[in-house]
Coordinates of N, CA, C and O in Angstrom, one line a residue:
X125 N 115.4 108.3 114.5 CA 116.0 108.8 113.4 C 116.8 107.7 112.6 O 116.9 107.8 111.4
X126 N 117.3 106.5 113.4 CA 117.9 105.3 112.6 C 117.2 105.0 111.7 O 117.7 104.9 110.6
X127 N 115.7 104.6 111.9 CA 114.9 104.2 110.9 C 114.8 105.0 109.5 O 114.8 104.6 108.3
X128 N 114.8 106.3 110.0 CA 114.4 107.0 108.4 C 115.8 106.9 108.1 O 115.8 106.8 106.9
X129 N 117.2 107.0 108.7 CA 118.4 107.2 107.4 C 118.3 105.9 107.2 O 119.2 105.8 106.3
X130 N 117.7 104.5 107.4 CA 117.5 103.3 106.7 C 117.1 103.3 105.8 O 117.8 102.8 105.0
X131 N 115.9 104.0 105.4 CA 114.6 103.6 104.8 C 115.5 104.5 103.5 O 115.5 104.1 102.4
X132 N 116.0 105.7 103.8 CA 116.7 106.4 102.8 C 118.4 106.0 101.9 O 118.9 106.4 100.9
X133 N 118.8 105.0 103.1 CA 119.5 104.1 102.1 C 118.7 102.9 100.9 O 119.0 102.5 99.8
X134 N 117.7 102.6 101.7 CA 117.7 101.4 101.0 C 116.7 102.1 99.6 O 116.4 101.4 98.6
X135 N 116.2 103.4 99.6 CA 115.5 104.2 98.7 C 116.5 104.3 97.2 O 116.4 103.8 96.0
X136 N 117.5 105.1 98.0 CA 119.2 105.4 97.2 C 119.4 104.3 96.4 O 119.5 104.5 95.2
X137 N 119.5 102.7 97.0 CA 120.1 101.6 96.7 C 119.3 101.2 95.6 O 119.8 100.5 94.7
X138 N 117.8 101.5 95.7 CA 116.5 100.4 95.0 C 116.7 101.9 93.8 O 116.0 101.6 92.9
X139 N 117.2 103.0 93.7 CA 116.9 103.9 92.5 C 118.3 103.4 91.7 O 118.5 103.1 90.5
X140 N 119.0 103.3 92.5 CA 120.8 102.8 91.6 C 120.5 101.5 91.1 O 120.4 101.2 90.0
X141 N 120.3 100.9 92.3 CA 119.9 99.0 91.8 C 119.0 98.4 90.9 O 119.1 97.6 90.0
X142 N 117.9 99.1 91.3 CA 116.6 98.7 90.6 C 116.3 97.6 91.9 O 115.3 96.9 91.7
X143 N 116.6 97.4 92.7 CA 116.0 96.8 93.8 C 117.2 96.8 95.2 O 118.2 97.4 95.4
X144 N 116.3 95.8 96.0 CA 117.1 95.4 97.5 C 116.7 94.6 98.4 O 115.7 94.8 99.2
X145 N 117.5 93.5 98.4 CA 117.3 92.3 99.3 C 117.7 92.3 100.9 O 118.8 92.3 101.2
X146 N 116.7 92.2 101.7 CA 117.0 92.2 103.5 C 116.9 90.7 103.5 O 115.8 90.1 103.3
X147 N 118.0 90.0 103.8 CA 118.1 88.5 104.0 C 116.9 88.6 105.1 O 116.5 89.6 105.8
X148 N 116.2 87.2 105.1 CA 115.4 86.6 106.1 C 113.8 87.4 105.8 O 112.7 87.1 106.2
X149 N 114.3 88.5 104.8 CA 113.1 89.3 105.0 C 112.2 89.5 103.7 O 111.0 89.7 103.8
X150 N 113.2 89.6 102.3 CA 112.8 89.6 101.4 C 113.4 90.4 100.3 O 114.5 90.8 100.4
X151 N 112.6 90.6 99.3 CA 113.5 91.4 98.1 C 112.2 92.1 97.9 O 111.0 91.8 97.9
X152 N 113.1 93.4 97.6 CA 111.9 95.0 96.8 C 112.5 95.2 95.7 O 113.7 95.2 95.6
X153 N 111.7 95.4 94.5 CA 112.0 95.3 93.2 C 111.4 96.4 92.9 O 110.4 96.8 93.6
X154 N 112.1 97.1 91.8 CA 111.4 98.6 90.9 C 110.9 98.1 89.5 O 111.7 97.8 88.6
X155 N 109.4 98.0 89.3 CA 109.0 97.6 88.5 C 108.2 98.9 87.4 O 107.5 99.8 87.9
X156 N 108.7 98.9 86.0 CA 108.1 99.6 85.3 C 106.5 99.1 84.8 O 106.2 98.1 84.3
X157 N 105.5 100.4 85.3 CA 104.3 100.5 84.5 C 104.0 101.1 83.2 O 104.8 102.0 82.9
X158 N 103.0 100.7 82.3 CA 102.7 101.0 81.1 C 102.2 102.2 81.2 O 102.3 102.8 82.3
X159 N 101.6 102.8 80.1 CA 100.6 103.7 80.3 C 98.8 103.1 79.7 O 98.5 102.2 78.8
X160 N 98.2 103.6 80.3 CA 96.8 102.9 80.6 C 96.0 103.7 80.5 O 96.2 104.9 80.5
X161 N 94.5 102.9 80.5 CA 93.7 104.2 80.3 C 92.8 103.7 81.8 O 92.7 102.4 81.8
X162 N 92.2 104.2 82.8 CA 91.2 103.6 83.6 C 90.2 104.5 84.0 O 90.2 105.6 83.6
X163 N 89.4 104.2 84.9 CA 88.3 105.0 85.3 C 88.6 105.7 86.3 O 89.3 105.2 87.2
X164 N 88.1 107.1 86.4 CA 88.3 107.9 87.6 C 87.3 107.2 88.8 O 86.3 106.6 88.3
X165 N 87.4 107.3 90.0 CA 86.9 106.6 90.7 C 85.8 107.5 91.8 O 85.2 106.9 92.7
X166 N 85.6 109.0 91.7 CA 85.2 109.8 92.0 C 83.9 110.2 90.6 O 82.8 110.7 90.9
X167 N 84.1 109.8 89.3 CA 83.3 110.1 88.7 C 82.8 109.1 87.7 O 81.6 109.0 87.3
X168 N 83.9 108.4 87.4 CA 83.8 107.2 86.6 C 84.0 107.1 85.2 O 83.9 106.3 84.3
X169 N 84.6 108.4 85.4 CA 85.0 109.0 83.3 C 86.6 108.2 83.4 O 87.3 108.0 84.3
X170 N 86.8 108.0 82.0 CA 88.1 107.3 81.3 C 89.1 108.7 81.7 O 88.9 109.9 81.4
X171 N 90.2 107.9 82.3 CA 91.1 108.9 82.3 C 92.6 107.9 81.5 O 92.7 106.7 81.1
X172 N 93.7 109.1 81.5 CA 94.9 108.4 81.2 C 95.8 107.9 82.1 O 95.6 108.9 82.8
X173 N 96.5 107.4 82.6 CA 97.4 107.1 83.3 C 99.2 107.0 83.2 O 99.7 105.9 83.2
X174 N 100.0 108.1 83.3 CA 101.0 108.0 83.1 C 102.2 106.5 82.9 O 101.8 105.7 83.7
X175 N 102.8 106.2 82.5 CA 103.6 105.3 82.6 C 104.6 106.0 84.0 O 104.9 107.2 84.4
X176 N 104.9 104.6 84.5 CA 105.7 105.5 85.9 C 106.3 104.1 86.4 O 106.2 103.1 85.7
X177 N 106.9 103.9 87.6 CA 107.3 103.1 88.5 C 106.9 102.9 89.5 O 106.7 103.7 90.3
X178 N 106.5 101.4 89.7 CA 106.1 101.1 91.4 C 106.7 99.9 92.3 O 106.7 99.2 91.3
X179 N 107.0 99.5 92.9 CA 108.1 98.8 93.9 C 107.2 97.5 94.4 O 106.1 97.8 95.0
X180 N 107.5 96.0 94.1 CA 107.1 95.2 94.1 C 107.8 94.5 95.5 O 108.9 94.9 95.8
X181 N 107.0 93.6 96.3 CA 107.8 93.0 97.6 C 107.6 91.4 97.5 O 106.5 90.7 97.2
X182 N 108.3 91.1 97.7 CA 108.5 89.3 97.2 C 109.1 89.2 98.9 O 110.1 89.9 99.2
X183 N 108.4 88.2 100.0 CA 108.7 87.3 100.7 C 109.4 86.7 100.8 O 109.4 85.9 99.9
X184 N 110.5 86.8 102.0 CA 110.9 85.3 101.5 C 110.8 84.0 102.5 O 109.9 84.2 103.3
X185 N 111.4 83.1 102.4 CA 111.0 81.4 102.5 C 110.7 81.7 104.0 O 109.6 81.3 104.5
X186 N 111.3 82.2 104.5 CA 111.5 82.9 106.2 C 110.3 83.5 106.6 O 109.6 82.9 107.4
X187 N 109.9 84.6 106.2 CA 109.0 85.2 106.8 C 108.2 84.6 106.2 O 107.6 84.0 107.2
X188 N 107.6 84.1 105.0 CA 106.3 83.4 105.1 C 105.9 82.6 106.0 O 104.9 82.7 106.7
X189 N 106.9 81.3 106.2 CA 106.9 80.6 107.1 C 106.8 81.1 108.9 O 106.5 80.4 109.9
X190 N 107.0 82.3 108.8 CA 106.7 82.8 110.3 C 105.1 83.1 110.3 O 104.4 82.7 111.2
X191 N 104.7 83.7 109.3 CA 103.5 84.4 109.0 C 102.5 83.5 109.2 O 101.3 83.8 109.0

């Protein structure tokens, strides 16, 4: 249960913040998307794509270097 009241702070923190940095581990960023048009991928017809938010993860110097 530790893990998920984690995962739901740092949720809370990245909707107030717009992000959140775990030293050693890296930074999660809330990045806004456009709206778009692309292909359904079940049929292949042009669809639209809402504008929305998706959460970007940037490494840092640390963990790459482990990796």
């Amino acid at each position: 249960m530790a893990a998920a009241e984690t995962i739901a702070a740092i949720v809370s923190e990245m909707k107030k913040e717009g992000g959140f940095t775990l030293p050693s581990f890296g930074t999660f960023s809330v990045k806004k998307t456009k709206a778009r048009k692309s292909l359904s991928p079940r049929t292949g017809e042009p669809v639209k794509v809402k504008a929305g938010k998706t959460v970007r993860f940037k490494a840092s110097p640390n963990l790459k270097k482990a990796g």
